[in-house]
PDB file of C-alpha atoms and ligand atoms in Angstrom:
ATOM      1  CA  MET A1479       0.055  -0.081  -0.106  1.00  0.00           C
ATOM      2  CA  ILE A1480       1.757   3.347  -0.879  1.00  0.00           C
ATOM      3  CA  CYS A1481       0.900   5.376   2.395  1.00  0.00           C
ATOM      4  CA  GLY A1482      -0.017   9.201   1.831  1.00  0.00           C
ATOM      5  CA  MET A1483       2.271  10.201   4.254  1.00  0.00           C
ATOM      6  CA  GLN A1484       5.481   9.015   2.924  1.00  0.00           C
ATOM      7  CA  LYS A1485       8.842  10.929   3.204  1.00  0.00           C
ATOM      8  CA  ALA A1486       9.425  13.661   0.146  1.00  0.00           C
ATOM      9  CA  PRO A1487      12.562  11.867  -1.623  1.00  0.00           C
ATOM     10  CA  HIS A1488      15.611  13.783  -1.729  1.00  0.00           C
ATOM     11  CA  PHE A1489      17.531  13.011  -4.586  1.00  0.00           C
ATOM     12  CA  LEU A1490      21.715  13.801  -5.381  1.00  0.00           C
ATOM     13  CA  ALA A1491      22.114  15.448  -9.307  1.00  0.00           C
ATOM     14  CA  PHE A1492      25.732  15.174 -10.341  1.00  0.00           C
ATOM     15  CA  GLN A1493      26.572  16.758 -13.391  1.00  0.00           C
ATOM     16  CA  GLY A1494      29.909  15.101 -15.400  1.00  0.00           C
ATOM     17  CA  SER A1495      30.271  17.865 -18.456  1.00  0.00           C
ATOM     18  CA  PRO A1496      32.927  20.154 -17.379  1.00  0.00           C
ATOM     19  CA  ARG A1497      31.419  23.022 -19.548  1.00  0.00           C
ATOM     20  CA  LYS A1498      28.776  23.215 -16.194  1.00  0.00           C
ATOM     21  CA  GLU A1499      25.979  26.169 -17.450  1.00  0.00           C
ATOM     22  CA  GLN A1500      26.907  26.315 -20.651  1.00  0.00           C
ATOM     23  CA  SER A1501      27.134  22.537 -21.470  1.00  0.00           C
ATOM     24  CA  HIS A1502      23.793  20.304 -23.204  1.00  0.00           C
ATOM     25  CA  THR A1503      24.009  18.112 -20.101  1.00  0.00           C
ATOM     26  CA  HIS A1504      23.484  20.736 -17.130  1.00  0.00           C
ATOM     27  CA  ARG A1505      20.202  21.983 -19.058  1.00  0.00           C
ATOM     28  CA  LEU A1506      18.595  18.518 -19.990  1.00  0.00           C
ATOM     29  CA  LEU A1507      19.612  17.914 -16.272  1.00  0.00           C
ATOM     30  CA  LEU A1508      17.665  20.647 -15.273  1.00  0.00           C
ATOM     31  CA  GLU A1509      14.439  19.778 -17.144  1.00  0.00           C
ATOM     32  CA  THR A1510      14.641  16.385 -14.767  1.00  0.00           C
ATOM     33  CA  LEU A1511      15.578  18.374 -11.271  1.00  0.00           C
ATOM     34  CA  ARG A1512      11.998  20.231 -12.280  1.00  0.00           C
ATOM     35  CA  GLY A1513      10.197  17.138 -12.675  1.00  0.00           C
ATOM     36  CA  ILE A1514      11.765  15.968  -9.187  1.00  0.00           C
ATOM     37  CA  GLN A1515      10.312  19.179  -7.644  1.00  0.00           C
ATOM     38  CA  GLU A1516       7.118  19.247  -9.136  1.00  0.00           C
ATOM     39  CA  ALA A1517       6.356  15.425  -8.143  1.00  0.00           C
ATOM     40  CA  GLY A1518       7.479  16.485  -4.581  1.00  0.00           C
ATOM     41  CA  GLY A1519      10.725  15.822  -4.385  1.00  0.00           C
ATOM     42  CA  SER A1520      13.916  17.850  -3.976  1.00  0.00           C
ATOM     43  CA  TYR A1521      17.325  17.593  -4.722  1.00  0.00           C
ATOM     44  CA  ARG A1522      20.846  19.099  -4.715  1.00  0.00           C
ATOM     45  CA  LEU A1523      22.976  19.733  -7.837  1.00  0.00           C
ATOM     46  CA  ILE A1524      26.708  18.927  -8.205  1.00  0.00           C
ATOM     47  CA  HIS A1525      28.916  19.542 -10.776  1.00  0.00           C
ATOM     48  CA  LEU A1526      31.633  16.822 -10.619  1.00  0.00           C
ATOM     49  CA  ILE A1527      34.466  19.359 -11.877  1.00  0.00           C
ATOM     50  CA  ASP A1528      33.824  21.395  -9.028  1.00  0.00           C
ATOM     51  CA  LEU A1529      34.862  18.556  -6.657  1.00  0.00           C
ATOM     52  CA  PRO A1530      38.621  17.299  -5.778  1.00  0.00           C
ATOM     53  CA  ILE A1531      38.025  13.642  -6.437  1.00  0.00           C
ATOM     54  CA  ARG A1532      40.817  11.604  -7.267  1.00  0.00           C
ATOM     55  CA  PRO A1533      40.708   8.294  -9.779  1.00  0.00           C
ATOM     56  CA  CYS A1534      40.593   4.863  -7.557  1.00  0.00           C
ATOM     57  CA  LEU A1535      43.375   3.622  -6.882  1.00  0.00           C
ATOM     58  CA  GLY A1536      42.539  -0.233  -7.461  1.00  0.00           C
ATOM     59  CA  CYS A1537      42.579  -1.311  -3.411  1.00  0.00           C
ATOM     60  CA  TYR A1538      40.270  -3.663  -4.226  1.00  0.00           C
ATOM     61  CA  SER A1539      42.056  -5.526  -6.812  1.00  0.00           C
ATOM     62  CA  GLU A1540      44.694  -5.825  -3.979  1.00  0.00           C
ATOM     63  CA  ASP A1541      42.523  -6.971  -1.402  1.00  0.00           C
ATOM     64  CA  PRO A1542      38.693  -6.430  -1.408  1.00  0.00           C
ATOM     65  CA  SER A1543      38.343  -5.700   2.641  1.00  0.00           C
ATOM     66  CA  SER A1544      40.013  -2.721   1.777  1.00  0.00           C
ATOM     67  CA  CYS A1545      37.688  -1.424  -0.511  1.00  0.00           C
ATOM     68  CA  ASN A1546      35.536   0.037   1.952  1.00  0.00           C
ATOM     69  CA  PRO A1547      35.019   3.735   2.341  1.00  0.00           C
ATOM     70  CA  ARG A1548      36.930   4.463   5.145  1.00  0.00           C
ATOM     71  CA  HIS A1549      39.866   2.907   3.706  1.00  0.00           C
ATOM     72  CA  CYS A1550      38.473   4.841   0.126  1.00  0.00           C
ATOM     73  CA  THR A1551      38.536   8.240   1.859  1.00  0.00           C
ATOM     74  CA  GLU A1552      41.805   8.392   3.567  1.00  0.00           C
ATOM     75  CA  GLY A1553      45.568   8.726   2.886  1.00  0.00           C
ATOM     76  CA  GLN A1554      45.840   9.678  -0.891  1.00  0.00           C
ATOM     77  CA  LEU A1555      41.887   9.642  -1.450  1.00  0.00           C
ATOM     78  CA  ALA A1556      41.352  11.895   1.288  1.00  0.00           C
ATOM     79  CA  ASP A1557      39.094  14.105  -0.703  1.00  0.00           C
ATOM     80  CA  ALA A1558      35.714  15.442  -1.515  1.00  0.00           C
ATOM     81  CA  MET A1559      34.542  11.360  -2.008  1.00  0.00           C
ATOM     82  CA  ARG A1560      34.089  11.412   1.470  1.00  0.00           C
ATOM     83  CA  GLY A1561      30.996  14.338   1.769  1.00  0.00           C
ATOM     84  CA  ILE A1562      29.690  12.592  -0.917  1.00  0.00           C
ATOM     85  CA  HIS A1563      29.851   9.280   0.407  1.00  0.00           C
ATOM     86  CA  GLN A1564      27.368  10.686   3.274  1.00  0.00           C
ATOM     87  CA  SER A1565      25.087  12.981   1.192  1.00  0.00           C
ATOM     88  CA  LEU A1566      24.441   9.369  -0.983  1.00  0.00           C
ATOM     89  CA  LEU A1567      23.613   7.451   1.727  1.00  0.00           C
ATOM     90  CA  ALA A1568      21.441  10.288   3.509  1.00  0.00           C
ATOM     91  CA  SER A1569      19.821  10.321   0.402  1.00  0.00           C
ATOM     92  CA  ASP A1570      17.064   8.405  -1.790  1.00  0.00           C
ATOM     93  CA  GLY A1571      19.539   7.846  -4.880  1.00  0.00           C
ATOM     94  CA  PHE A1572      20.519  10.310  -7.176  1.00  0.00           C
ATOM     95  CA  VAL A1573      20.565  11.373 -10.976  1.00  0.00           C
ATOM     96  CA  LEU A1574      23.935  11.018 -13.284  1.00  0.00           C
ATOM     97  CA  ALA A1575      24.287  13.242 -16.241  1.00  0.00           C
ATOM     98  CA  THR A1576      27.116  12.639 -18.633  1.00  0.00           C
ATOM     99  CA  PRO A1577      28.215  14.093 -21.926  1.00  0.00           C
ATOM    100  CA  VAL A1578      29.124  11.001 -24.237  1.00  0.00           C
ATOM    101  CA  TYR A1579      32.782  11.391 -24.753  1.00  0.00           C
ATOM    102  CA  TRP A1580      34.242   8.751 -26.888  1.00  0.00           C
ATOM    103  CA  PHE A1581      31.248   6.891 -26.885  1.00  0.00           C
ATOM    104  CA  GLY A1582      31.264   6.476 -23.202  1.00  0.00           C
ATOM    105  CA  ALA A1583      30.798   8.566 -20.161  1.00  0.00           C
ATOM    106  CA  SER A1584      32.804  11.339 -19.306  1.00  0.00           C
ATOM    107  CA  GLY A1585      35.991  11.099 -17.105  1.00  0.00           C
ATOM    108  CA  TRP A1586      34.693  13.052 -14.414  1.00  0.00           C
ATOM    109  CA  VAL A1587      31.544  10.592 -14.383  1.00  0.00           C
ATOM    110  CA  LYS A1588      34.203   7.237 -14.883  1.00  0.00           C
ATOM    111  CA  ASN A1589      36.059   8.268 -11.724  1.00  0.00           C
ATOM    112  CA  PHE A1590      33.060   9.289  -9.578  1.00  0.00           C
ATOM    113  CA  LEU A1591      31.217   5.716 -10.513  1.00  0.00           C
ATOM    114  CA  ASP A1592      34.842   3.747  -9.557  1.00  0.00           C
ATOM    115  CA  ARG A1593      34.949   5.714  -6.719  1.00  0.00           C
ATOM    116  CA  LEU A1594      31.159   4.360  -5.469  1.00  0.00           C
ATOM    117  CA  THR A1595      32.337   0.755  -5.831  1.00  0.00           C
ATOM    118  CA  SER A1596      34.030   0.958  -1.514  1.00  0.00           C
ATOM    119  CA  LEU A1597      29.849   1.356  -0.911  1.00  0.00           C
ATOM    120  CA  GLU A1598      28.801  -1.520  -2.998  1.00  0.00           C
ATOM    121  CA  ASN A1599      31.603  -3.869  -1.516  1.00  0.00           C
ATOM    122  CA  ALA A1600      31.135  -3.006   1.729  1.00  0.00           C
ATOM    123  CA  GLY A1601      27.460  -4.217   1.948  1.00  0.00           C
ATOM    124  CA  LYS A1602      26.025  -2.789  -1.169  1.00  0.00           C
ATOM    125  CA  LEU A1603      25.479   0.547   0.706  1.00  0.00           C
ATOM    126  CA  LEU A1604      23.345   1.827  -2.175  1.00  0.00           C
ATOM    127  CA  GLU A1605      21.026  -0.769  -2.978  1.00  0.00           C
ATOM    128  CA  GLY A1606      17.107   0.362  -3.342  1.00  0.00           C
ATOM    129  CA  LYS A1607      18.049   3.896  -3.810  1.00  0.00           C
ATOM    130  CA  ILE A1608      16.489   5.460  -6.864  1.00  0.00           C
ATOM    131  CA  ALA A1609      18.653   6.247  -9.871  1.00  0.00           C
ATOM    132  CA  GLY A1610      18.142   8.214 -12.967  1.00  0.00           C
ATOM    133  CA  LEU A1611      20.675   8.924 -16.258  1.00  0.00           C
ATOM    134  CA  LEU A1612      21.098  11.676 -18.795  1.00  0.00           C
ATOM    135  CA  ALA A1613      23.325  11.625 -21.603  1.00  0.00           C
ATOM    136  CA  CYS A1614      24.081  14.155 -24.315  1.00  0.00           C
ATOM    137  CA  ALA A1615      26.169  13.630 -27.682  1.00  0.00           C
ATOM    138  CA  GLU A1616      26.965  15.444 -30.706  1.00  0.00           C
ATOM    139  CA  GLU A1617      25.786  12.110 -33.433  1.00  0.00           C
ATOM    140  CA  ALA A1618      26.773   9.066 -31.715  1.00  0.00           C
ATOM    141  CA  GLY A1619      27.003   6.889 -28.919  1.00  0.00           C
ATOM    142  CA  ALA A1620      24.179   8.373 -26.216  1.00  0.00           C
ATOM    143  CA  ALA A1621      21.987   5.358 -25.802  1.00  0.00           C
ATOM    144  CA  HIS A1622      25.298   2.882 -25.537  1.00  0.00           C
ATOM    145  CA  THR A1623      26.859   5.174 -22.850  1.00  0.00           C
ATOM    146  CA  LEU A1624      23.008   4.852 -20.928  1.00  0.00           C
ATOM    147  CA  MET A1625      22.817   0.868 -21.643  1.00  0.00           C
ATOM    148  CA  HIS A1626      26.779   0.965 -19.906  1.00  0.00           C
ATOM    149  CA  LEU A1627      26.001   2.959 -17.030  1.00  0.00           C
ATOM    150  CA  MET A1628      22.459   1.445 -16.215  1.00  0.00           C
ATOM    151  CA  ALA A1629      24.532  -1.878 -16.137  1.00  0.00           C
ATOM    152  CA  VAL A1630      26.819  -0.456 -13.215  1.00  0.00           C
ATOM    153  CA  LEU A1631      24.076   1.149 -11.247  1.00  0.00           C
ATOM    154  CA  ASN A1632      21.767  -1.889 -11.583  1.00  0.00           C
ATOM    155  CA  ASP A1633      24.732  -4.105 -10.395  1.00  0.00           C
ATOM    156  CA  MET A1634      25.383  -1.949  -7.474  1.00  0.00           C
ATOM    157  CA  GLY A1635      21.567  -2.131  -6.859  1.00  0.00           C
ATOM    158  CA  LEU A1636      20.246   0.622  -7.457  1.00  0.00           C
ATOM    159  CA  LEU A1637      16.405   1.043  -8.451  1.00  0.00           C
ATOM    160  CA  ILE A1638      15.860   2.475 -12.339  1.00  0.00           C
ATOM    161  CA  PRO A1639      12.756   3.809 -13.662  1.00  0.00           C
ATOM    162  CA  PRO A1640      10.694   3.158 -17.153  1.00  0.00           C
ATOM    163  CA  TYR A1641      11.706   5.548 -20.084  1.00  0.00           C
ATOM    164  CA  SER A1642      15.758   6.146 -18.258  1.00  0.00           C
ATOM    165  CA  VAL A1643      17.265   6.364 -22.004  1.00  0.00           C
ATOM    166  CA  VAL A1644      17.250   9.863 -21.283  1.00  0.00           C
ATOM    167  CA  TYR A1645      19.130  11.776 -23.922  1.00  0.00           C
ATOM    168  CA  HIS A1646      19.977  15.002 -26.525  1.00  0.00           C
ATOM    169  CA  VAL A1647      22.105  14.704 -29.372  1.00  0.00           C
ATOM    170  CA  GLY A1648      23.034  17.359 -31.969  1.00  0.00           C
ATOM    171  CA  ARG A1649      24.964  21.114 -31.493  1.00  0.00           C
ATOM    172  CA  GLU A1650      21.135  22.247 -31.120  1.00  0.00           C
ATOM    173  CA  PRO A1651      20.706  23.584 -27.921  1.00  0.00           C
ATOM    174  CA  VAL A1652      18.305  21.228 -25.834  1.00  0.00           C
ATOM    175  CA  GLU A1653      16.080  24.039 -25.738  1.00  0.00           C
ATOM    176  CA  ARG A1654      15.108  22.817 -29.539  1.00  0.00           C
ATOM    177  CA  ASP A1655      14.568  19.256 -28.619  1.00  0.00           C
ATOM    178  CA  PRO A1656      11.226  18.786 -27.253  1.00  0.00           C
ATOM    179  CA  GLU A1657      11.546  15.144 -27.252  1.00  0.00           C
ATOM    180  CA  ALA A1658      14.743  15.012 -24.905  1.00  0.00           C
ATOM    181  CA  LEU A1659      13.067  18.001 -22.959  1.00  0.00           C
ATOM    182  CA  ALA A1660       9.897  15.549 -22.006  1.00  0.00           C
ATOM    183  CA  TYR A1661      12.118  12.288 -21.545  1.00  0.00           C
ATOM    184  CA  ALA A1662      14.238  14.070 -18.875  1.00  0.00           C
ATOM    185  CA  TYR A1663      10.953  16.157 -16.724  1.00  0.00           C
ATOM    186  CA  ARG A1664       9.321  12.887 -16.968  1.00  0.00           C
ATOM    187  CA  LEU A1665      12.194  10.799 -15.551  1.00  0.00           C
ATOM    188  CA  GLY A1666      12.316  12.983 -12.849  1.00  0.00           C
ATOM    189  CA  TRP A1667       8.816  12.643 -11.492  1.00  0.00           C
ATOM    190  CA  ASN A1668       9.352   9.003 -12.735  1.00  0.00           C
ATOM    191  CA  MET A1669      12.257   8.714  -9.774  1.00  0.00           C
ATOM    192  CA  VAL A1670       9.805  10.227  -7.052  1.00  0.00           C
ATOM    193  CA  ARG A1671       7.424   7.831  -8.242  1.00  0.00           C
ATOM    194  CA  LEU A1672       9.430   4.929  -8.167  1.00  0.00           C
ATOM    195  CA  TYR A1673      10.834   5.955  -4.843  1.00  0.00           C
ATOM    196  CA  ARG A1674       6.899   5.658  -3.340  1.00  0.00           C
ATOM    197  CA  LEU A1675       6.379   2.951  -4.993  1.00  0.00           C
ATOM    198  CA  ALA A1676       9.231   0.489  -3.961  1.00  0.00           C
ATOM    199  CA  GLY A1677      12.342   2.235  -2.831  1.00  0.00           C
ATOM    200  CA  ASN A1678      14.571   1.510   0.044  1.00  0.00           C
ATOM    201  CA  ARG A1679      12.190  -1.788   1.018  1.00  0.00           C
ATOM    202  CA  GLY A1680      14.627  -5.105   0.455  1.00  0.00           C
ATOM    203  CA  TRP A1681      11.966  -6.532  -1.179  1.00  0.00           C
ATOM    204  CA  TRP A1682      14.466  -7.376  -3.797  1.00  0.00           C
ATOM    205  CA  ARG A1683      16.534  -9.332  -1.142  1.00  0.00           C
ATOM    206  CA  VAL A1684      17.311 -13.040  -1.460  1.00  0.00           C
ATOM    207  CA  GLY A1685      15.422 -14.404   1.751  1.00  0.00           C
ATOM    208  CA  SER A1686      12.997 -11.771   1.493  1.00  0.00           C
ATOM    209  CA  GLU A1687      10.047 -13.475  -0.220  1.00  0.00           C
ATOM    210  CA  ALA A1688       8.066 -14.027   2.056  1.00  0.00           C
ATOM    211  CA  ASP A1689       8.022 -10.194   2.442  1.00  0.00           C
ATOM    212  CA  GLN A1690       6.512 -10.359  -1.109  1.00  0.00           C
ATOM    213  CA  ILE A1691       2.604  -9.292  -1.959  1.00  0.00           C
TER     214      ILE A1691
HETATM  215  C1  LIG B2246      37.039  14.216 -25.716  1.00  0.00           C
HETATM  216  C2  LIG B2246      35.492  14.147 -26.064  1.00  0.00           C
HETATM  217  C3  LIG B2246      35.008  13.509 -26.742  1.00  0.00           C
HETATM  218  C4  LIG B2246      33.398  13.152 -27.489  1.00  0.00           C
HETATM  219  N1  LIG B2246      33.339  12.034 -28.181  1.00  0.00           N
HETATM  220  C5  LIG B2246      31.883  11.839 -28.536  1.00  0.00           C
HETATM  221  C6  LIG B2246      31.735  10.632 -28.861  1.00  0.00           C
HETATM  222  O1  LIG B2246      31.711   9.983 -29.044  1.00  0.00           O
HETATM  223  N2  LIG B2246      30.022  10.783 -29.762  1.00  0.00           N
HETATM  224  C7  LIG B2246      29.583  11.763 -29.917  1.00  0.00           C
HETATM  225  O2  LIG B2246      28.660  11.673 -30.181  1.00  0.00           O
HETATM  226  N3  LIG B2246      30.082  12.956 -29.352  1.00  0.00           N
HETATM  227  C8  LIG B2246      31.323  13.172 -28.485  1.00  0.00           C
HETATM  228  N4  LIG B2246      31.664  14.634 -28.470  1.00  0.00           N
HETATM  229  C9  LIG B2246      30.992  15.383 -28.694  1.00  0.00           C
HETATM  230  C10 LIG B2246      30.228  15.866 -27.230  1.00  0.00           C
HETATM  231  O3  LIG B2246      29.837  14.334 -26.306  1.00  0.00           O
HETATM  232  C11 LIG B2246      28.923  16.634 -27.881  1.00  0.00           C
HETATM  233  O4  LIG B2246      29.441  18.398 -27.991  1.00  0.00           O
HETATM  234  C12 LIG B2246      28.164  17.225 -25.920  1.00  0.00           C
HETATM  235  O5  LIG B2246      26.766  17.716 -26.414  1.00  0.00           O
HETATM  236  C13 LIG B2246      28.789  17.443 -24.891  1.00  0.00           C
HETATM  237  O6  LIG B2246      27.775  17.973 -23.806  1.00  0.00           O
HETATM  238  P1  LIG B2246      28.450  19.531 -23.174  1.00  0.00           P
HETATM  239  O7  LIG B2246      27.506  20.167 -24.196  1.00  0.00           O
HETATM  240  O8  LIG B2246      27.160  18.427 -22.149  1.00  0.00           O
HETATM  241  O9  LIG B2246      29.425  19.415 -22.908  1.00  0.00           O
HETATM  242  C14 LIG B2246      32.899  14.189 -27.384  1.00  0.00           C
HETATM  243  C15 LIG B2246      33.450  15.681 -26.744  1.00  0.00           C
HETATM  244  C16 LIG B2246      34.560  15.570 -26.295  1.00  0.00           C
HETATM  245  C17 LIG B2246      35.381  16.965 -25.707  1.00  0.00           C
END
């Protein structure tokens, strides 16, 4: 049953273009954020380029038990990810928006994802949160990039709403792409709806079959 008194979800929004407010990615993301807000949720927008986030050092491959949130944010890696981990754990999910760089996500986004590994490895700590994805490309690779990001976030246990293949392609401003804008806006709504229907309940875990409706 959906309870009318459920709390409003709070999402983080990570923008992965170094061109910040000038970028297509940012402008498409704004439409998703408008959808989140109008559906009753709230958000905090973060431009990844503004944060010092060092690349993953691959501790997992050396010793899987060392890949945990504490070790991942100390020493050489004592950077902005400590605060980001905490904000993510307190949130109900996030939107990840990227330009397409060589048929994949930008380096800013890839670095960020790699540094989430410790949250996954230490007990799937992002499980049950909601994820939304957006991409902007000049000509090719947007859908492919989104498929890759979906696989990563799904494998971290996040829930992805329907109609999540949201992208803008071309040099024309996003504002002249009504279909992309409509998809982006609906994504925001659907993140809030999915949270209300299914978020953070644990029904997907092996052994929780008895809790099924
Ligand atoms: C390093 C780099 C690699 C790129 N690779 C691709 C690509 O593989 N496919 C594509 O369609 N566009 C590619 N582009 C173009 C960008 O995806 C495109 O300009 C996009 O709109 C940039 O997003 P932004 O406006 O949010 O910064 C690339 C741009 C850069 C700087």
